[in-house]
Amino acid sequence: MKQIGKHSWLVLVVLCLVGVISGCYKEKETEVSRPLATPSANNKNSEEGNKKLKIGFSMDTLKEDRWLRDRELFREAVEELGAEVEIYAANGDDALQILQAETLISKGVDLLVVVPHNAEAMATIVKKAHSSGIKVLSYDRLIKNADVDLYISFDNEMVGVLQAEAITKIVPKGKYVYIGGADTDNNAHLIKKGVFHVLQPYIDKGNITVVYDQWSKNWDPEYAYSNMEAALKANNKDIDAVIAANDATAGSAIKALEKYDLAGKIPVAGQDGDLPAAQRIIQGTQTMTVYKPIKALAEEVAQIAVQMANGKTISVENKVNNGKVEVPTILLSPIAVTKENMDATIIKDDFHSKEEVYKK
């Protein structure tokens, strides 16, 4: 009995070991043979390599007609390229624009496009974006003192040149008023540089005297109106020409001129090709505007933004120094518009309709 008991115990142990080994083998076999998840060919956006790109667009303002157009044109262009765009506008509030840009960065956008209100203040956003592996494209206005990856705009110095050339043809001698834009905007400085590049030879000869020269804080038309009134009072209404940094400031200058029954009697230059400016040109109270085909700008930026977000290197010939680095730059050409070529430019491009411009 004892011998049989030993054998029985041994058999029992062997059977248990076999069961354990068999169980382990079955568990392992089940794990190995479990079907692996495979990506569906029809679910491209589910995988990281095929996810939809998202472009962040941080804008200074939407208070002007021009920027409303930029927003919609840029959105359409990005979406046509198969990417998404998230847009914020700060309406001239530096702190808010920084916060909005930080929000876009935290959301993990693939590239950040910025229209800076304050060229200096937005430098901090470039640094934060880069620390998150996000490249920054400066749209229309250059961000100063930062490692901006690319800058795309119009030739803003040429904008000023076109303004001054148009007015000096009409008024080669006389007293000029210059109503600038925001001194925090690099474009405002470039436009002024172009204006005075043309005016300086006339000034040196004593033919032109700039009797008033002031910035308009935040591009605010109210400051432009106050500036124009101050210029008229300081010179006893003896003014021969006005060059304003954009159409909104030009419009306010014209309102001040109207107060003294001088609208249409004194040539006024603006820029942006805004609808009210185009209407004033036809009516005769504004002399000219500088039209910047923003559809071309928005489409160019959208195409390059998507390429950069996909990791493509963009090669450009031009560079602009922003106080820290030589920023790769693409500049588009602006167009001077008067009553004579309104139909062939702004209306032909369907920037504004003929009915709108002529109020028919």
Tab-separated table of C-alpha atoms in Angstrom:
chain	number	residue	atom	x	y	z
A	1	MET	CA	0.000	0.000	0.000
A	2	LYS	CA	2.821	2.377	0.847
A	3	GLN	CA	4.599	1.616	-2.453
A	4	ILE	CA	1.371	2.227	-4.395
A	5	GLY	CA	0.801	5.454	-2.480
A	6	LYS	CA	4.221	6.740	-3.454
A	7	HIS	CA	3.580	5.925	-7.089
A	8	SER	CA	0.174	7.585	-6.934
A	9	TRP	CA	1.696	10.708	-5.436
A	10	LEU	CA	4.366	10.789	-8.126
A	11	VAL	CA	1.773	10.390	-10.888
A	12	LEU	CA	-0.279	13.161	-9.354
A	13	VAL	CA	2.712	15.543	-9.274
A	14	VAL	CA	3.586	14.729	-12.899
A	15	LEU	CA	-0.012	15.338	-14.010
A	16	CYS	CA	-0.076	18.699	-12.205
A	17	LEU	CA	3.178	19.771	-13.849
A	18	VAL	CA	1.853	18.755	-17.250
A	19	GLY	CA	-1.328	20.726	-16.589
A	20	VAL	CA	0.609	23.824	-15.525
A	21	ILE	CA	2.921	23.611	-18.549
A	22	SER	CA	-0.017	22.992	-20.834
A	23	GLY	CA	-1.904	25.921	-19.345
A	24	CYS	CA	1.079	28.231	-19.747
A	25	TYR	CA	1.496	27.110	-23.308
A	26	LYS	CA	-2.164	27.732	-24.087
A	27	GLU	CA	-2.060	31.205	-22.502
A	28	LYS	CA	1.034	32.133	-24.484
A	29	GLU	CA	-0.451	30.745	-27.658
A	30	THR	CA	-3.596	32.841	-27.153
A	31	GLU	CA	-1.525	36.012	-26.650
A	32	VAL	CA	0.590	35.465	-29.753
A	33	SER	CA	-2.334	34.551	-31.956
A	34	ARG	CA	-4.416	37.558	-30.913
A	35	PRO	CA	-5.138	39.532	-34.098
A	36	LEU	CA	-3.141	42.797	-34.339
A	37	ALA	CA	-5.048	46.012	-35.138
A	38	THR	CA	-4.338	47.133	-38.676
A	39	PRO	CA	-5.147	50.598	-40.001
A	40	SER	CA	-8.058	50.821	-42.376
A	41	ALA	CA	-7.226	52.163	-45.791
A	42	ASN	CA	-10.393	54.234	-45.616
A	43	ASN	CA	-9.578	55.824	-42.262
A	44	LYS	CA	-6.591	57.952	-43.183
A	45	ASN	CA	-7.152	60.648	-40.605
A	46	SER	CA	-7.063	58.117	-37.759
A	47	GLU	CA	-3.325	57.587	-38.077
A	48	GLU	CA	-0.722	60.172	-37.123
A	49	GLY	CA	0.958	59.999	-40.502
A	50	ASN	CA	-2.305	60.929	-42.212
A	51	LYS	CA	-3.816	63.338	-39.711
A	52	LYS	CA	-5.325	66.583	-40.957
A	53	LEU	CA	-2.918	69.460	-40.571
A	54	LYS	CA	-4.041	72.409	-38.458
A	55	ILE	CA	-2.770	75.931	-39.064
A	56	GLY	CA	-3.118	78.525	-36.299
A	57	PHE	CA	-3.811	82.108	-37.423
A	58	SER	CA	-3.249	84.868	-34.841
A	59	MET	CA	-4.561	88.201	-36.138
A	60	ASP	CA	-4.154	91.724	-34.813
A	61	THR	CA	-7.630	92.981	-35.678
A	62	LEU	CA	-10.847	92.477	-37.608
A	63	LYS	CA	-12.009	96.067	-37.236
A	64	GLU	CA	-11.090	96.974	-40.809
A	65	ASP	CA	-12.596	95.693	-44.042
A	66	ARG	CA	-9.193	94.618	-45.295
A	67	TRP	CA	-8.563	92.180	-42.416
A	68	LEU	CA	-12.008	90.615	-42.625
A	69	ARG	CA	-11.157	89.763	-46.219
A	70	ASP	CA	-7.756	88.341	-45.244
A	71	ARG	CA	-9.370	86.070	-42.685
A	72	GLU	CA	-11.906	84.590	-45.071
A	73	LEU	CA	-9.519	84.297	-48.021
A	74	PHE	CA	-6.894	82.600	-45.865
A	75	ARG	CA	-9.440	80.215	-44.348
A	76	GLU	CA	-10.740	79.226	-47.789
A	77	ALA	CA	-7.247	78.733	-49.195
A	78	VAL	CA	-6.102	76.532	-46.279
A	79	GLU	CA	-9.238	74.388	-46.391
A	80	GLU	CA	-8.935	73.935	-50.159
A	81	LEU	CA	-5.486	72.465	-49.494
A	82	GLY	CA	-7.051	69.880	-47.170
A	83	ALA	CA	-5.915	71.419	-43.883
A	84	GLU	CA	-7.788	73.051	-41.020
A	85	VAL	CA	-7.327	76.564	-39.648
A	86	GLU	CA	-8.141	78.022	-36.234
A	87	ILE	CA	-8.330	81.807	-36.106
A	88	TYR	CA	-8.179	84.327	-33.266
A	89	ALA	CA	-8.227	88.147	-33.481
A	90	ALA	CA	-7.149	90.427	-30.624
A	91	ASN	CA	-8.399	93.786	-31.970
A	92	GLY	CA	-5.273	95.680	-31.016
A	93	ASP	CA	-4.786	94.166	-27.551
A	94	ASP	CA	-1.180	92.962	-27.214
A	95	ALA	CA	-1.768	90.898	-24.073
A	96	LEU	CA	-4.797	89.241	-25.632
A	97	GLN	CA	-2.950	88.425	-28.839
A	98	ILE	CA	-0.138	86.780	-26.870
A	99	LEU	CA	-2.690	84.768	-24.868
A	100	GLN	CA	-4.510	83.712	-28.033
A	101	ALA	CA	-1.269	82.671	-29.710
A	102	GLU	CA	-0.299	80.677	-26.608
A	103	THR	CA	-3.672	78.938	-26.808
A	104	LEU	CA	-3.009	77.926	-30.407
A	105	ILE	CA	0.424	76.618	-29.415
A	106	SER	CA	-1.052	74.613	-26.516
A	107	LYS	CA	-3.566	73.079	-28.926
A	108	GLY	CA	-0.667	71.691	-30.933
A	109	VAL	CA	-1.153	73.478	-34.245
A	110	ASP	CA	1.273	72.320	-36.919
A	111	LEU	CA	2.289	75.867	-37.853
A	112	LEU	CA	1.511	79.336	-36.505
A	113	VAL	CA	0.764	82.297	-38.787
A	114	VAL	CA	0.875	85.707	-37.091
A	115	VAL	CA	-0.270	89.199	-38.078
A	116	PRO	CA	1.331	91.081	-35.163
A	117	HIS	CA	-0.217	94.161	-33.611
A	118	ASN	CA	3.025	94.983	-31.832
A	119	ALA	CA	6.049	93.893	-33.840
A	120	GLU	CA	8.245	93.698	-30.725
A	121	ALA	CA	5.789	92.118	-28.286
A	122	MET	CA	5.107	89.067	-30.452
A	123	ALA	CA	8.751	87.999	-30.319
A	124	THR	CA	7.946	86.048	-27.156
A	125	ILE	CA	5.417	83.968	-29.115
A	126	VAL	CA	8.017	82.941	-31.691
A	127	LYS	CA	10.225	81.643	-28.885
A	128	LYS	CA	7.352	79.731	-27.259
A	129	ALA	CA	6.254	78.246	-30.563
A	130	HIS	CA	9.763	77.079	-31.381
A	131	SER	CA	10.125	75.477	-27.945
A	132	SER	CA	7.068	73.396	-28.890
A	133	GLY	CA	8.493	72.515	-32.296
A	134	ILE	CA	6.134	74.861	-34.166
A	135	LYS	CA	7.388	77.141	-36.939
A	136	VAL	CA	6.146	80.725	-37.249
A	137	LEU	CA	5.229	82.557	-40.432
A	138	SER	CA	4.868	86.342	-40.233
A	139	TYR	CA	1.862	87.458	-42.330
A	140	ASP	CA	1.965	90.918	-43.944
A	141	ARG	CA	3.670	92.457	-40.893
A	142	LEU	CA	7.139	91.518	-39.710
A	143	ILE	CA	7.714	90.321	-36.147
A	144	LYS	CA	10.817	92.099	-34.854
A	145	ASN	CA	13.766	90.709	-32.862
A	146	ALA	CA	12.772	87.052	-33.208
A	147	ASP	CA	13.840	83.968	-35.161
A	148	VAL	CA	10.881	84.152	-37.534
A	149	ASP	CA	10.913	81.275	-40.018
A	150	LEU	CA	9.402	83.175	-42.953
A	151	TYR	CA	7.895	86.578	-43.721
A	152	ILE	CA	5.407	87.119	-46.556
A	153	SER	CA	4.001	90.538	-47.337
A	154	PHE	CA	3.710	93.235	-49.940
A	155	ASP	CA	6.588	95.590	-50.600
A	156	ASN	CA	5.457	98.129	-48.021
A	157	GLU	CA	8.232	100.581	-48.744
A	158	MET	CA	6.994	100.597	-52.347
A	159	VAL	CA	3.494	101.374	-51.004
A	160	GLY	CA	4.838	104.635	-49.607
A	161	VAL	CA	6.735	105.358	-52.811
A	162	LEU	CA	3.561	104.942	-54.881
A	163	GLN	CA	1.612	107.230	-52.542
A	164	ALA	CA	4.191	110.009	-52.649
A	165	GLU	CA	4.766	109.736	-56.400
A	166	ALA	CA	1.037	110.119	-57.051
A	167	ILE	CA	0.690	113.201	-54.835
A	168	THR	CA	3.903	114.968	-55.906
A	169	LYS	CA	2.740	114.781	-59.516
A	170	ILE	CA	-0.278	116.844	-58.488
A	171	VAL	CA	1.409	119.007	-55.834
A	172	PRO	CA	5.149	119.382	-56.607
A	173	LYS	CA	5.329	122.388	-54.285
A	174	GLY	CA	3.501	123.103	-51.049
A	175	LYS	CA	2.750	122.197	-47.454
A	176	TYR	CA	2.346	118.479	-46.766
A	177	VAL	CA	0.741	116.656	-43.862
A	178	TYR	CA	1.771	113.090	-43.088
A	179	ILE	CA	-0.664	110.988	-41.031
A	180	GLY	CA	1.182	107.824	-40.033
A	181	GLY	CA	-0.092	104.468	-38.834
A	182	ALA	CA	0.748	102.718	-35.571
A	183	ASP	CA	4.339	103.269	-34.528
A	184	THR	CA	4.329	99.714	-33.114
A	185	ASP	CA	3.773	98.290	-36.618
A	186	ASN	CA	6.869	97.728	-38.721
A	187	ASN	CA	4.812	98.202	-41.882
A	188	ALA	CA	3.922	101.734	-40.815
A	189	HIS	CA	7.619	102.543	-40.612
A	190	LEU	CA	8.302	100.981	-44.011
A	191	ILE	CA	5.454	102.922	-45.646
A	192	LYS	CA	6.727	106.174	-44.136
A	193	LYS	CA	10.242	105.370	-45.299
A	194	GLY	CA	8.961	104.976	-48.857
A	195	VAL	CA	6.998	108.236	-48.675
A	196	PHE	CA	9.942	110.276	-47.462
A	197	HIS	CA	12.299	108.609	-49.946
A	198	VAL	CA	10.258	110.376	-52.640
A	199	LEU	CA	9.623	113.589	-50.709
A	200	GLN	CA	13.180	114.218	-49.527
A	201	PRO	CA	14.570	115.648	-52.802
A	202	TYR	CA	11.608	118.062	-52.922
A	203	ILE	CA	12.211	118.954	-49.262
A	204	ASP	CA	15.920	119.518	-49.897
A	205	LYS	CA	15.097	121.907	-52.741
A	206	GLY	CA	12.663	123.800	-50.540
A	207	ASN	CA	9.695	122.943	-52.761
A	208	ILE	CA	7.881	120.828	-50.170
A	209	THR	CA	7.581	121.429	-46.443
A	210	VAL	CA	6.165	118.745	-44.169
A	211	VAL	CA	4.277	120.929	-41.691
A	212	TYR	CA	2.774	118.074	-39.675
A	213	ASP	CA	3.923	114.476	-39.133
A	214	GLN	CA	2.311	112.240	-36.529
A	215	TRP	CA	1.572	108.546	-35.879
A	216	SER	CA	-1.976	107.287	-35.341
A	217	LYS	CA	-1.940	105.046	-32.273
A	218	ASN	CA	-3.116	101.499	-33.011
A	219	TRP	CA	-4.101	102.635	-36.524
A	220	ASP	CA	-7.126	104.168	-34.795
A	221	PRO	CA	-9.020	106.506	-37.170
A	222	GLU	CA	-9.954	108.746	-34.229
A	223	TYR	CA	-6.292	109.603	-33.737
A	224	ALA	CA	-5.986	110.328	-37.462
A	225	TYR	CA	-8.946	112.710	-37.232
A	226	SER	CA	-7.384	114.500	-34.246
A	227	ASN	CA	-4.056	114.699	-36.057
A	228	MET	CA	-5.632	116.223	-39.153
A	229	GLU	CA	-7.557	118.761	-37.087
A	230	ALA	CA	-4.369	119.692	-35.219
A	231	ALA	CA	-2.518	120.107	-38.521
A	232	LEU	CA	-5.233	122.370	-39.951
A	233	LYS	CA	-5.377	124.542	-36.837
A	234	ALA	CA	-1.595	124.797	-36.536
A	235	ASN	CA	-1.343	125.958	-40.152
A	236	ASN	CA	-4.466	128.116	-40.270
A	237	LYS	CA	-6.015	125.625	-42.754
A	238	ASP	CA	-3.202	126.372	-45.212
A	239	ILE	CA	-2.473	122.774	-46.315
A	240	ASP	CA	-1.723	121.602	-49.875
A	241	ALA	CA	-1.545	117.782	-49.623
A	242	VAL	CA	-2.136	114.882	-47.237
A	243	ILE	CA	-0.553	111.428	-47.274
A	244	ALA	CA	-2.154	108.950	-44.867
A	245	ALA	CA	-0.749	105.553	-43.940
A	246	ASN	CA	-3.909	103.630	-44.888
A	247	ASP	CA	-7.445	104.180	-46.139
A	248	ALA	CA	-8.997	104.257	-42.670
A	249	THR	CA	-6.686	107.082	-41.551
A	250	ALA	CA	-7.205	108.788	-44.912
A	251	GLY	CA	-10.974	108.614	-44.387
A	252	SER	CA	-10.667	110.319	-41.007
A	253	ALA	CA	-8.385	112.996	-42.447
A	254	ILE	CA	-11.023	113.664	-45.111
A	255	LYS	CA	-13.727	113.970	-42.423
A	256	ALA	CA	-11.617	116.659	-40.762
A	257	LEU	CA	-11.194	118.397	-44.116
A	258	GLU	CA	-14.970	118.279	-44.662
A	259	LYS	CA	-15.438	120.183	-41.417
A	260	TYR	CA	-13.578	123.097	-43.006
A	261	ASP	CA	-15.093	122.648	-46.482
A	262	LEU	CA	-11.753	121.414	-47.853
A	263	ALA	CA	-12.650	117.833	-48.847
A	264	GLY	CA	-11.947	117.324	-52.546
A	265	LYS	CA	-9.853	120.483	-52.669
A	266	ILE	CA	-6.763	118.970	-51.068
A	267	PRO	CA	-5.260	115.764	-52.549
A	268	VAL	CA	-5.280	112.823	-50.105
A	269	ALA	CA	-3.488	109.480	-50.510
A	270	GLY	CA	-4.281	106.239	-48.693
A	271	GLN	CA	-3.623	102.524	-49.123
A	272	ASP	CA	-5.382	99.149	-48.800
A	273	GLY	CA	-8.032	99.506	-51.505
A	274	ASP	CA	-10.888	99.570	-48.958
A	275	LEU	CA	-14.379	99.973	-50.397
A	276	PRO	CA	-15.045	103.375	-48.723
A	277	ALA	CA	-11.739	104.612	-50.169
A	278	ALA	CA	-12.626	103.375	-53.645
A	279	GLN	CA	-15.962	105.180	-53.345
A	280	ARG	CA	-14.250	108.379	-52.182
A	281	ILE	CA	-11.897	108.211	-55.159
A	282	ILE	CA	-14.842	108.055	-57.550
A	283	GLN	CA	-16.539	110.884	-55.633
A	284	GLY	CA	-13.355	112.961	-55.763
A	285	THR	CA	-12.552	113.387	-52.060
A	286	GLN	CA	-9.645	110.918	-52.034
A	287	THR	CA	-6.996	111.047	-54.740
A	288	MET	CA	-5.606	107.534	-54.717
A	289	THR	CA	-5.155	104.293	-52.824
A	290	VAL	CA	-2.591	101.532	-53.072
A	291	TYR	CA	-4.254	98.242	-53.882
A	292	LYS	CA	-2.640	95.127	-52.504
A	293	PRO	CA	-4.171	91.991	-54.062
A	294	ILE	CA	-4.714	90.230	-50.733
A	295	LYS	CA	-6.228	87.183	-52.411
A	296	ALA	CA	-2.785	86.512	-53.892
A	297	LEU	CA	-1.207	87.101	-50.465
A	298	ALA	CA	-3.639	84.840	-48.601
A	299	GLU	CA	-3.262	82.034	-51.143
A	300	GLU	CA	0.542	82.315	-51.161
A	301	VAL	CA	0.721	82.197	-47.359
A	302	ALA	CA	-1.751	79.295	-47.159
A	303	GLN	CA	0.157	77.219	-49.687
A	304	ILE	CA	3.527	77.826	-48.046
A	305	ALA	CA	2.125	77.358	-44.520
A	306	VAL	CA	0.801	73.912	-45.415
A	307	GLN	CA	4.101	72.983	-47.078
A	308	MET	CA	6.079	74.117	-44.023
A	309	ALA	CA	3.700	72.268	-41.695
A	310	ASN	CA	4.447	69.153	-43.728
A	311	GLY	CA	8.160	69.662	-43.098
A	312	LYS	CA	9.097	71.105	-46.470
A	313	THR	CA	11.927	73.648	-46.618
A	314	ILE	CA	11.011	76.827	-48.495
A	315	SER	CA	13.838	78.395	-50.483
A	316	VAL	CA	13.644	82.159	-51.080
A	317	GLU	CA	16.091	84.703	-52.472
A	318	ASN	CA	15.217	87.776	-50.375
A	319	LYS	CA	15.875	88.382	-46.708
A	320	VAL	CA	14.880	91.201	-44.354
A	321	ASN	CA	16.646	92.027	-41.115
A	322	ASN	CA	14.205	92.145	-38.199
A	323	GLY	CA	16.732	93.347	-35.638
A	324	LYS	CA	17.889	89.869	-34.721
A	325	VAL	CA	18.153	87.706	-37.842
A	326	GLU	CA	17.911	87.896	-41.610
A	327	VAL	CA	14.377	86.595	-42.132
A	328	PRO	CA	13.624	84.720	-45.392
A	329	THR	CA	11.159	86.998	-47.161
A	330	ILE	CA	8.665	86.945	-50.016
A	331	LEU	CA	7.362	90.348	-51.150
A	332	LEU	CA	4.433	90.844	-53.523
A	333	SER	CA	3.928	93.977	-55.634
A	334	PRO	CA	1.358	96.677	-54.729
A	335	ILE	CA	-0.583	98.712	-57.338
A	336	ALA	CA	-1.386	102.436	-57.341
A	337	VAL	CA	-5.089	103.043	-58.019
A	338	THR	CA	-6.784	106.267	-59.098
A	339	LYS	CA	-10.127	107.067	-60.686
A	340	GLU	CA	-8.546	106.418	-64.097
A	341	ASN	CA	-7.553	102.780	-63.475
A	342	MET	CA	-10.159	101.753	-60.890
A	343	ASP	CA	-12.029	99.556	-63.386
A	344	ALA	CA	-8.843	97.893	-64.632
A	345	THR	CA	-7.559	96.990	-61.159
A	346	ILE	CA	-9.847	96.732	-58.142
A	347	ILE	CA	-13.021	96.078	-60.117
A	348	LYS	CA	-11.394	93.783	-62.690
A	349	ASP	CA	-10.034	91.603	-59.868
A	350	ASP	CA	-13.511	91.549	-58.298
A	351	PHE	CA	-11.997	92.968	-55.136
A	352	HIS	CA	-15.033	95.233	-55.094
A	353	SER	CA	-17.910	95.201	-57.564
A	354	LYS	CA	-18.574	98.090	-59.925
A	355	GLU	CA	-21.997	98.531	-58.334
A	356	GLU	CA	-20.399	98.889	-54.894
A	357	VAL	CA	-17.671	101.288	-55.978
A	358	TYR	CA	-19.909	103.496	-58.085
A	359	LYS	CA	-22.882	103.014	-55.728
A	360	LYS	CA	-25.154	102.084	-58.634
